[in-house]
Coordinates of C-alpha atoms in Angstrom, one line a residue:
Chain X
M250 CA -13.7 103.8 49.5
D251 CA -11.0 105.2 51.9
K252 CA -13.3 106.8 54.3
K253 CA -14.0 105.1 57.6
F254 CA -17.3 103.5 58.5
N255 CA -19.3 106.0 60.4
P256 CA -21.0 104.5 63.5
R257 CA -23.5 107.4 63.9
R258 CA -24.8 106.8 60.4
L259 CA -25.5 103.2 61.3
S260 CA -27.6 104.3 64.3
L261 CA -29.3 106.8 62.1
A262 CA -30.2 104.3 59.3
R263 CA -31.3 101.8 61.9
K264 CA -33.6 104.3 63.6
R265 CA -35.0 105.4 60.2
R266 CA -36.0 101.8 59.6
R267 CA -37.6 101.7 63.1
L268 CA -35.4 98.9 64.3
T269 CA -33.9 98.3 67.7
A270 CA -30.3 97.1 67.8
K271 CA -31.6 93.7 68.6
G272 CA -34.1 93.8 65.7
L273 CA -31.3 94.8 63.3
A274 CA -29.1 92.1 64.7
E275 CA -31.7 89.4 64.2
Q276 CA -32.7 90.5 60.7
A277 CA -29.1 90.9 59.5
D278 CA -28.1 87.6 61.2
L279 CA -25.5 89.3 63.3
A280 CA -24.8 89.2 67.0
I281 CA -26.3 92.0 69.0
D282 CA -22.8 92.7 70.4
T283 CA -21.6 93.3 66.9
I284 CA -24.3 96.0 66.3
S285 CA -23.5 97.6 69.7
R286 CA -19.7 97.7 69.0
L287 CA -20.3 99.0 65.5
E288 CA -22.6 101.8 66.8
N289 CA -20.1 102.6 69.6
G290 CA -17.3 102.9 67.1
G291 CA -15.5 100.0 68.7
N292 CA -15.2 97.9 65.6
E293 CA -14.8 98.5 61.9
P294 CA -17.1 96.2 60.0
D295 CA -15.8 93.8 57.4
D296 CA -17.3 93.7 53.9
A297 CA -19.5 90.7 54.8
T298 CA -21.0 92.5 57.8
I299 CA -21.6 95.6 55.7
E300 CA -23.4 93.6 53.1
K301 CA -25.7 92.1 55.7
L302 CA -26.5 95.5 57.1
L303 CA -27.2 97.0 53.7
R304 CA -29.5 94.1 52.9
V305 CA -31.7 94.9 55.9
L306 CA -31.4 98.7 56.0
H307 CA -31.6 99.4 52.3
F308 CA -29.4 102.4 52.5
P309 CA -26.6 102.9 50.0
K310 CA -23.2 101.8 51.1
S311 CA -21.7 105.3 50.7
F312 CA -24.2 106.6 53.2
F313 CA -22.2 104.8 56.0
F314 CA -18.9 106.3 54.9
D315 CA -19.8 110.0 55.0
Q316 CA -19.2 112.6 57.6
D317 CA -21.2 112.7 60.9
P318 CA -24.8 113.4 60.4
Q319 CA -26.3 116.7 61.8
E320 CA -27.8 115.3 64.9
I321 CA -30.9 116.8 66.5
D322 CA -31.1 117.1 70.2
T323 CA -34.4 115.5 71.1
G324 CA -34.7 117.9 74.0
A325 CA -34.8 120.9 71.6
V326 CA -37.5 119.5 69.4
S327 CA -41.1 120.3 69.7
F328 CA -43.2 117.3 69.0
R329 CA -46.8 117.3 68.3
S330 CA -48.5 114.2 69.7
F331 CA -45.3 113.3 71.5
S332 CA -47.1 111.7 74.4
K333 CA -48.7 109.0 72.2
M334 CA -45.5 108.3 70.3
S335 CA -43.3 105.3 71.0
A336 CA -39.6 105.8 71.3
K337 CA -39.1 104.0 68.0
E338 CA -41.5 106.3 66.2
R339 CA -39.9 109.4 67.8
D340 CA -36.4 108.2 66.9
A341 CA -37.5 107.5 63.3
A342 CA -39.0 111.0 63.0
I343 CA -35.9 112.6 64.6
S344 CA -33.7 110.7 62.2
A345 CA -35.8 112.0 59.3
G346 CA -35.1 115.4 60.7
S347 CA -31.4 114.7 60.6
L348 CA -31.6 113.7 56.9
G349 CA -33.7 116.8 56.3
L350 CA -30.9 118.9 57.6
Q351 CA -28.6 117.2 55.2
L352 CA -30.9 117.9 52.3
S353 CA -31.5 121.5 53.5
A354 CA -27.7 122.1 53.6
W355 CA -27.4 120.7 50.1
V356 CA -30.1 122.9 48.7
E357 CA -28.8 126.0 50.4
E358 CA -25.4 125.5 48.9
R359 CA -27.0 125.9 45.6
F360 CA -30.0 128.2 46.2
A361 CA -30.6 131.4 48.1
L362 CA -33.9 130.9 50.1
P363 CA -35.9 133.5 51.9
Q364 CA -34.4 134.6 55.2
P365 CA -36.4 133.9 58.4
K366 CA -38.6 136.7 59.5
L367 CA -40.0 135.4 62.7
L368 CA -40.5 137.4 65.9
D369 CA -39.1 136.1 69.1
L370 CA -42.1 136.0 71.3
S371 CA -40.8 133.7 74.0
Y372 CA -41.6 136.4 76.6
E373 CA -45.3 136.3 75.5
T374 CA -47.5 134.2 77.7
D375 CA -50.8 134.8 75.9
P376 CA -51.0 132.8 72.6
E377 CA -53.8 135.1 71.3
V378 CA -51.4 138.1 71.7
A379 CA -48.6 136.1 70.1
A380 CA -50.7 135.2 67.1
Y381 CA -51.9 138.8 66.8
S382 CA -48.3 140.1 67.0
I383 CA -46.9 137.8 64.3
R384 CA -49.9 138.6 62.0
Q385 CA -49.3 142.3 62.4
S386 CA -45.6 141.9 61.8
W387 CA -46.3 139.9 58.6
S388 CA -49.0 142.5 57.6
I389 CA -51.8 140.0 57.2
G390 CA -54.0 141.6 59.8
E391 CA -57.2 139.7 60.4
R392 CA -57.5 138.2 57.0
P393 CA -57.8 134.5 56.5
I394 CA -54.7 132.7 55.1
G395 CA -55.3 131.2 51.7
N396 CA -52.0 129.4 51.5
L397 CA -50.2 128.9 54.8
M398 CA -47.3 126.9 53.4
G399 CA -46.6 129.7 50.9
L400 CA -46.8 132.3 53.7
L401 CA -44.4 130.3 56.0
E402 CA -41.9 129.7 53.2
T403 CA -42.0 133.4 52.3
K404 CA -41.2 134.1 55.9
G405 CA -38.2 131.8 55.8
L406 CA -39.4 128.6 57.4
R407 CA -37.8 125.5 56.0
I408 CA -40.6 122.9 55.5
F409 CA -40.1 119.2 55.0
S410 CA -42.5 116.3 55.0
L411 CA -42.6 113.4 57.3
S412 CA -43.8 110.4 55.4
E413 CA -44.6 108.5 58.5
D414 CA -47.7 106.5 57.9
T415 CA -48.7 106.7 61.5
A416 CA -51.3 108.7 63.4
T417 CA -49.1 109.4 66.3
V418 CA -46.4 111.5 64.6
N419 CA -48.1 114.8 63.4
A420 CA -45.2 117.2 63.1
F421 CA -42.2 118.6 64.8
S422 CA -40.1 121.7 64.6
F423 CA -36.8 123.1 65.9
W424 CA -34.3 125.9 65.3
R425 CA -30.9 125.1 63.7
D426 CA -28.3 127.8 63.0
D427 CA -31.0 130.5 63.4
K428 CA -33.2 128.8 60.8
P429 CA -36.6 127.4 61.7
F430 CA -37.4 123.9 60.5
I431 CA -40.8 122.3 60.4
F432 CA -41.5 118.6 59.6
L433 CA -45.1 117.8 58.7
N434 CA -46.7 114.5 58.4
N435 CA -48.4 114.6 55.1
F436 CA -50.4 111.5 55.6
K437 CA -52.8 113.7 57.6
T438 CA -55.7 115.6 56.0
A439 CA -54.8 118.9 54.4
E440 CA -56.7 120.7 57.2
S441 CA -54.8 118.8 59.9
S442 CA -51.4 119.6 58.2
I443 CA -52.3 123.3 58.1
F444 CA -53.2 123.3 61.8
D445 CA -50.0 121.3 62.6
A446 CA -47.9 123.8 60.7
A447 CA -49.5 126.7 62.7
H448 CA -49.0 124.7 65.9
E449 CA -45.3 124.3 65.1
L450 CA -45.0 128.0 64.2
G451 CA -46.4 128.7 67.7
H452 CA -43.6 126.5 69.2
L453 CA -40.9 128.2 67.1
I454 CA -41.8 131.7 68.1
M455 CA -43.2 131.2 71.7
H456 CA -40.8 128.5 72.9
K457 CA -37.6 129.4 71.2
H458 CA -35.5 129.6 74.2
G459 CA -37.3 127.5 76.7
D460 CA -37.2 123.8 76.9
P461 CA -39.8 122.9 74.4
K462 CA -40.0 119.3 75.4
E463 CA -43.6 118.4 75.5
T464 CA -45.3 119.7 78.5
R465 CA -49.0 120.1 78.7
S466 CA -48.9 123.8 78.9
A467 CA -46.5 124.2 76.0
E468 CA -48.8 122.0 73.8
R469 CA -51.9 123.9 75.0
E470 CA -50.2 127.2 74.2
A471 CA -49.2 126.0 70.7
N472 CA -52.7 124.8 70.0
Q473 CA -54.2 128.1 71.2
F474 CA -51.7 129.9 69.1
A475 CA -52.6 127.9 66.0
S476 CA -56.2 128.5 66.6
A477 CA -55.8 132.2 67.0
F478 CA -53.3 132.5 64.2
L479 CA -55.5 130.7 61.7
M480 CA -58.8 132.1 62.9
P481 CA -58.2 135.6 64.2
A482 CA -60.8 136.5 66.8
K483 CA -62.0 139.8 65.2
D484 CA -62.5 138.2 61.8
V485 CA -64.4 135.3 63.3
R486 CA -66.6 137.5 65.4
A487 CA -67.4 139.7 62.5
T488 CA -68.0 136.9 60.0
V489 CA -69.8 134.1 61.8
P490 CA -73.6 134.6 62.3
R491 CA -74.9 134.8 65.8
R492 CA -76.9 131.6 65.5
I493 CA -74.6 128.8 64.9
T494 CA -75.5 125.3 63.6
I495 CA -73.5 122.5 62.1
D496 CA -74.0 124.1 58.7
T497 CA -72.3 127.3 60.0
I498 CA -69.3 125.2 61.0
L499 CA -69.2 123.5 57.6
T500 CA -69.4 126.8 55.8
A501 CA -67.0 128.7 58.1
K502 CA -64.3 126.0 58.1
K503 CA -63.7 126.6 54.4
R504 CA -63.0 130.3 54.9
W505 CA -60.2 129.6 57.4
R506 CA -59.1 126.3 55.9
I507 CA -59.3 124.3 59.1
S508 CA -61.0 121.1 60.2
A509 CA -64.6 121.3 61.3
M510 CA -63.6 120.2 64.8
A511 CA -61.0 123.0 65.0
M512 CA -63.6 125.5 63.8
A513 CA -66.1 124.4 66.5
H514 CA -63.4 124.5 69.1
R515 CA -62.5 128.1 68.1
L516 CA -66.1 129.2 68.2
N517 CA -66.4 127.7 71.7
S518 CA -63.2 129.4 72.9
L519 CA -64.5 132.7 71.6
K520 CA -67.8 132.0 73.5
L521 CA -69.8 132.2 70.3
L522 CA -70.8 128.6 70.9
S523 CA -71.9 127.5 74.4
D524 CA -70.3 124.5 76.0
W525 CA -73.5 122.6 75.5
Q526 CA -73.7 123.5 71.8
Y527 CA -70.1 122.7 71.3
K528 CA -70.5 119.3 72.8
S529 CA -73.6 118.6 70.7
I530 CA -71.9 119.8 67.5
C531 CA -68.8 117.6 68.2
I532 CA -71.1 114.6 68.6
E533 CA -72.8 115.4 65.4
L534 CA -69.6 116.0 63.6
G535 CA -68.3 112.7 64.8
K536 CA -71.4 111.0 63.4
R537 CA -70.7 112.6 60.1
G538 CA -67.2 111.4 60.0
F539 CA -65.3 114.6 61.0
R540 CA -63.5 113.0 63.9
S541 CA -61.6 110.5 61.8
G542 CA -61.3 112.6 58.6
E543 CA -62.5 115.7 56.8
P544 CA -65.2 114.8 54.3
G545 CA -65.2 117.3 51.4
G546 CA -61.9 118.7 52.5
I547 CA -59.7 121.2 50.8
A548 CA -56.8 120.3 48.4
R549 CA -53.4 119.8 50.0
E550 CA -51.1 122.8 50.1
T551 CA -47.9 122.4 48.3
S552 CA -44.5 124.0 48.7
V553 CA -43.5 126.8 46.3
V554 CA -39.9 126.6 47.4
W555 CA -39.6 122.9 46.6
R556 CA -41.4 123.3 43.3
K557 CA -39.0 126.0 42.3
V558 CA -35.9 124.1 43.4
L559 CA -36.9 120.9 41.7
T560 CA -38.0 122.7 38.5
Q561 CA -34.7 124.5 38.4
L562 CA -32.7 121.3 39.0
W563 CA -34.7 119.4 36.4
S564 CA -34.0 122.2 33.9
E565 CA -30.3 121.5 34.6
K566 CA -31.0 117.8 34.1
T567 CA -30.5 117.0 37.8
T568 CA -33.1 114.5 38.9
K569 CA -34.2 113.4 42.4
N570 CA -32.1 110.3 41.8
D571 CA -29.0 112.5 41.2
I572 CA -29.7 114.4 44.4
A573 CA -30.1 111.1 46.3
V574 CA -26.8 109.8 45.0
E575 CA -25.0 113.0 46.0
L576 CA -26.5 112.9 49.5
H577 CA -25.9 109.1 49.7
L578 CA -29.5 108.6 50.5
P579 CA -32.0 106.0 49.4
L580 CA -34.5 107.6 47.0
D581 CA -37.4 106.7 49.3
E582 CA -35.9 108.8 52.1
L583 CA -35.3 111.7 49.8
E584 CA -38.8 111.5 48.4
G585 CA -40.2 111.2 51.9
L586 CA -38.7 114.5 52.9
I587 CA -40.4 116.4 50.1
W588 CA -43.4 114.2 50.0
N589 CA -46.5 115.8 48.7
L590 CA -44.8 119.2 49.2
A591 CA -43.8 119.5 45.6
G592 CA -47.0 118.0 44.3
V593 CA -45.6 114.4 44.3
Q594 CA -48.8 112.3 44.3
Q595 CA -47.8 108.8 45.1
S596 CA -46.2 107.4 48.2
P597 CA -43.5 104.6 47.9
R598 CA -45.2 101.6 49.3
T599 CA -43.8 99.8 52.2
G600 CA -41.7 96.9 51.0
E601 CA -40.7 98.8 47.8
I602 CA -37.9 100.7 49.3
R603 CA -35.3 101.3 46.7
A604 CA -31.6 101.5 47.6
V605 CA -29.3 103.8 45.6
T606 CA -25.8 102.4 45.7
Chain S
M181 CA -117.1 137.9 75.2
E182 CA -115.1 141.1 75.1
L183 CA -112.5 141.2 72.5
V184 CA -109.1 142.9 72.8
E185 CA -106.7 143.9 70.1
T186 CA -103.6 141.8 69.8
K187 CA -100.7 143.5 71.3
Y188 CA -97.6 143.4 69.2
L189 CA -94.2 144.2 70.7
R190 CA -91.5 144.7 68.1
E191 CA -89.1 147.4 69.3
P192 CA -86.1 146.3 71.4
W193 CA -86.9 148.8 74.3
E194 CA -90.5 147.7 74.7
I195 CA -89.6 144.0 74.3
D196 CA -86.9 144.1 77.0
Q197 CA -89.2 146.0 79.3
R198 CA -92.0 143.5 78.8
L199 CA -89.6 140.5 79.1
N200 CA -88.3 142.0 82.3
Q201 CA -91.8 142.0 83.7
L202 CA -92.2 138.4 82.7
Q203 CA -88.9 137.6 84.4
V204 CA -87.2 136.3 81.4
T205 CA -84.5 137.7 79.1
R206 CA -84.3 138.0 75.4
R207 CA -80.8 136.6 75.4
A208 CA -81.8 133.4 77.2
L209 CA -84.9 133.0 75.0
L210 CA -82.8 133.3 71.9
E211 CA -80.4 130.7 73.3
V212 CA -83.3 128.3 73.6
R213 CA -84.1 129.0 70.0
D214 CA -80.5 128.4 69.1
V215 CA -80.4 125.1 70.8
A216 CA -83.6 124.0 69.1
M217 CA -82.4 125.2 65.7
Q218 CA -79.1 123.5 66.1
E219 CA -80.8 120.2 66.9
R220 CA -83.1 120.6 64.0
A221 CA -80.1 120.8 61.8
N222 CA -78.8 117.5 63.1
A223 CA -81.5 115.6 61.3
T224 CA -80.3 113.9 58.2
T225 CA -82.2 112.2 55.3
F226 CA -81.9 108.9 57.1
H227 CA -83.9 110.3 60.1
P228 CA -87.7 110.2 60.1
T229 CA -89.3 113.0 58.3
N230 CA -90.5 114.6 61.5
A231 CA -87.0 114.5 63.0
P232 CA -86.2 118.2 62.7
G233 CA -89.3 119.1 64.6
T234 CA -89.0 116.5 67.3
F235 CA -85.4 117.2 67.8
G236 CA -86.2 120.9 68.0
Y237 CA -89.1 120.3 70.4
H238 CA -87.3 118.0 72.8
H239 CA -84.1 120.1 73.0
G240 CA -86.0 123.4 72.9
T241 CA -88.1 122.3 75.9
W242 CA -84.9 121.1 77.6
A243 CA -83.1 124.4 76.9
L244 CA -86.1 126.4 78.2
R245 CA -85.9 124.6 81.5
D246 CA -82.1 124.6 81.5
R247 CA -82.0 128.4 81.1
F248 CA -84.9 129.4 83.4
V249 CA -85.6 126.9 86.1
G250 CA -84.3 128.4 89.3
E251 CA -85.2 131.5 91.2
H252 CA -88.5 132.4 89.4
W253 CA -89.3 129.4 87.3
E254 CA -90.0 125.8 88.0
I255 CA -90.6 122.8 85.8
D256 CA -94.3 122.2 85.0
R257 CA -96.1 119.4 83.2
G258 CA -99.7 120.3 84.1
D259 CA -102.4 119.9 81.5
G260 CA -100.1 117.7 79.5
I261 CA -98.0 120.8 78.6
E262 CA -94.2 120.5 79.0
A263 CA -93.4 123.9 80.3
I264 CA -91.9 126.1 82.9
W265 CA -94.1 127.8 85.5
N266 CA -93.8 131.1 87.4
D267 CA -95.9 130.9 90.4
E268 CA -95.5 134.6 91.3
L269 CA -96.7 135.7 87.9
K270 CA -99.0 132.7 87.4
T271 CA -97.4 132.3 84.0
K272 CA -96.5 129.3 82.0
I273 CA -94.1 129.1 79.0
A274 CA -93.8 126.2 76.7
F275 CA -91.7 125.6 73.6
C276 CA -93.5 125.2 70.2
N277 CA -92.4 124.7 66.6
V278 CA -94.6 126.8 64.3
D279 CA -94.9 127.3 60.6
L280 CA -94.1 131.0 60.5
A281 CA -93.3 133.5 63.2
C282 CA -93.0 137.3 63.5
H283 CA -95.5 138.1 60.7
D284 CA -98.3 140.4 61.7
D285 CA -100.8 139.1 59.3
H286 CA -100.3 135.5 60.2
V287 CA -101.0 133.8 63.5
P288 CA -98.3 131.1 63.9
K289 CA -99.6 127.6 63.5
P290 CA -98.2 124.9 65.6
R291 CA -96.5 122.1 63.7
S292 CA -98.3 119.6 65.9
E293 CA -101.9 119.7 67.2
K294 CA -102.4 121.2 70.6
G295 CA -104.3 119.2 73.1
A296 CA -107.3 120.1 75.2
G297 CA -105.0 121.0 78.1
A298 CA -103.5 123.8 76.0
E299 CA -106.9 125.0 75.0
R300 CA -108.0 125.2 78.6
A301 CA -104.8 126.9 79.7
S302 CA -105.0 129.5 77.0
S303 CA -108.5 130.8 77.4
G304 CA -111.0 128.6 75.5
T305 CA -112.7 129.0 72.2
P306 CA -112.9 132.5 70.8
L307 CA -115.9 133.8 69.1
F308 CA -114.1 135.2 66.2
G309 CA -111.3 132.8 65.9
T310 CA -110.5 133.6 62.3
L311 CA -109.8 137.2 63.0
P312 CA -106.2 137.1 64.1
Q313 CA -105.9 140.7 65.3
Y314 CA -108.4 140.3 68.0
A315 CA -108.6 137.8 70.9
P316 CA -111.0 137.3 73.7
R317 CA -110.1 139.3 76.8
Q318 CA -108.6 136.8 79.2
T319 CA -109.7 136.7 82.7
E320 CA -108.0 133.5 83.8
S321 CA -105.6 133.8 86.6
S322 CA -102.9 131.9 84.8
K323 CA -101.4 132.8 81.4
L324 CA -99.9 130.4 78.9
Y325 CA -97.1 131.7 76.6
Y326 CA -95.4 129.8 73.9
L327 CA -91.9 130.4 72.7
M328 CA -92.7 129.9 69.0
V329 CA -89.9 129.1 66.7
D330 CA -90.3 128.7 62.9
P331 CA -88.0 126.7 60.6
D332 CA -86.1 129.8 59.6
G333 CA -85.2 130.7 63.2
A334 CA -87.8 133.5 63.6
V335 CA -89.0 133.4 67.2
E336 CA -91.7 135.1 69.2
L337 CA -92.9 134.8 72.7
T338 CA -96.7 134.7 72.3
R339 CA -99.8 134.2 74.3
P340 CA -102.1 132.4 71.9
I341 CA -105.7 131.4 71.9
V342 CA -105.8 127.6 71.4
S343 CA -108.8 126.3 69.7
G344 CA -109.4 123.2 67.6
G345 CA -105.9 122.0 68.2
T346 CA -104.3 125.1 66.7
F347 CA -103.5 128.7 67.5
T348 CA -106.4 130.9 66.2
A349 CA -105.5 134.2 67.6
A350 CA -103.1 135.9 70.0
V351 CA -103.4 138.2 73.0
E352 CA -99.8 139.3 72.9
R353 CA -97.0 138.7 70.5
I354 CA -93.4 139.6 71.4
Y355 CA -91.1 139.4 68.4
L356 CA -87.7 138.3 69.5
S357 CA -85.9 137.7 66.2
R358 CA -86.9 137.4 62.6
G359 CA -84.2 134.9 62.1
E360 CA -83.2 136.3 58.7
D361 CA -80.4 138.5 60.1
D362 CA -78.6 135.6 61.6
D363 CA -78.9 132.8 59.1
P364 CA -76.4 130.2 60.3
G365 CA -75.7 129.0 56.7
V366 CA -74.4 132.4 55.6
L367 CA -71.2 134.0 56.7
R368 CA -71.1 137.8 56.9
E369 CA -68.3 137.9 54.4
D370 CA -67.4 141.0 52.4
D371 CA -64.5 141.4 50.1
R372 CA -62.0 140.6 52.8
G373 CA -60.8 137.5 51.0
P374 CA -58.0 135.4 52.0
V375 CA -54.4 136.4 51.6
D376 CA -52.6 134.1 49.3
N377 CA -50.3 134.1 46.2
F378 CA -47.2 134.1 48.3
D379 CA -44.1 133.9 46.2
P380 CA -41.0 132.9 48.2
Q381 CA -38.0 133.9 46.3
V382 CA -35.6 131.1 45.4
V383 CA -32.5 132.2 43.6
R384 CA -29.9 129.9 42.0
K385 CA -26.4 130.6 43.4

C-alpha cells in the first residue's frame, strides 16, 4: 500500500468506536503520546502499531490509507437531544455522519437521486407558517402523511440511519453541497423516528443559514414545526371530536402516525385540550406505557431510495460486502448507515463487529 | 299540592338565555362534563367496577367548582351535597352521574342513591312521582340543580325531585349536549385519507 497513513481517519475510527485517545492507547497497548502524534500527523505508524490499532478499532487497514474524510463541522449540525448527549456520543454520531457522506458520494456516482426541493424559510419565525408553506409547496395541503420517509426522499432529502443504541442521540441533520442530510436513530419507535425526521426537516428549512447549534429556541421551533407539519391545524380541528378522552388520542394518533404524547401535546397547543386535561392525559398515558414506548405502534417506515439502490446493486451482483470493501468500511458501519431503512431487520450485536480487510 | 309541567329547554337560544339567568355558561358546563368523561375513561379493567363513576364524580365535582367558584358561586357542602352555591339566586348545583340524559320520556336516574339531604333540598316527596312530565310546584326559597352526565356524555342541567333516593320527576330540564355528536372515540374522518405511495426516482447512471 503506497498511500500514506491518514491521521484524520484514525481520529474518525476512534470516535466511531467511542474511545478517547487515552482509551484507545490503553486498549491497544500503546502510549497516549503515540496516539496523539499519530492523530496530529507527526508520526507514521509502523506495521506493529497499525496491527494494534486495527485489533481495537476493527476497521479495515485500507480505511486508514484513504483520502481525507469529509468532515462535518459540529457547529453546522442540528442535533436533537444535544443537551443530554456526552461529547463521546456526539463525536460518534458526527463520525457516522462523515461515513454517511462517503457512502452518499459513492451512491451518487452511480445513481441519479431526486434533487432537493426544499424551501428556504430561514426568514420565517413562525413554525406553523413554515410548516404550512412547505406543505403547500409540496402540494400535500392539510392531508395526513402516510409515508414521511417516502415524501422526504421524493423531495431530495438524503436519509441515513444512526445505529446508536442510546436514548440520547435521536437524530441530526445538516446541509452539504446544497444537499440536505438527515441521520435518524432507528432504535427509537417508528413514531419517534417520524417526529425526529420532521423535526430535522424543520431545522433544515428554518435554520439553514443561522447557527443551528442547539439553542432552546431553535429546538422549540423545530418541535413546533414537526408538530404542525405532521398534524396540520385545520385537519386536526376538523377531525378531532370536541370532547377528547384518552381514547380520542389513541385513535387520532394513528391518523397522523405520531406518538400518543405528541398527539396530546398538539391538541393542547391548539387549545382543543385544556392544560388540566393535557396534564391528566399525560399521566394516564404514562401509566399505560406511552412515556417509554408506543404500545400497539405502527410499522417502521423504510426507505424507497435505499431499497431501489440495493436492489439494483444486487441485480448486478454487488453486495453490501462489496460496497464496504470499496469504501474501506467495516460491514457493521455500512449496515449501520442504512439500518432498518432498507428493511434490514437485525442489528449487529455489540461485540460482533466484523472487520473487512 | 299543585303540579307543574316539566319545562324542557332544548334550543340553543333558550338554553343560553336561561343559563345566563342562572349565571353559568354552557361552555363551562360542558367542560365539567368533559373532565368527568375523561376521568371515566381512565378506569381500566384492573380498577374497581365502580371506578368510572367515582372518577367521574370526584373530578366532575372538582371541575364544577374549578370552573365556577368565584364571583357568583361558592363552594357548598350543606345537606351532605357536594355542590356550588349561588347566594344571590339561592341556587345550588351538584354533579351527578346518571343512567340516561336528554331523553324526554325518561327521568335520569342517579347512579348512586341520593340522601335525605338531597330530598330536602329538592322539594320533598311528590304525589305523582311516577309521572315524569309533572312535578310539584316548588315554593322553597332555594333550588337544587344537578349537572347530570350519562355514560355516553349526554348532559343536562336539571332541577329534579328527589324521592326514595332517586330522581322521580323534574321541574326543569336544560339539555346541554346529547353526547352523540362528539363521541371521543370517533374521528370526523371523511375520504381525506393520507398521502402516501411516494416514489422517489432512482436512476442508474
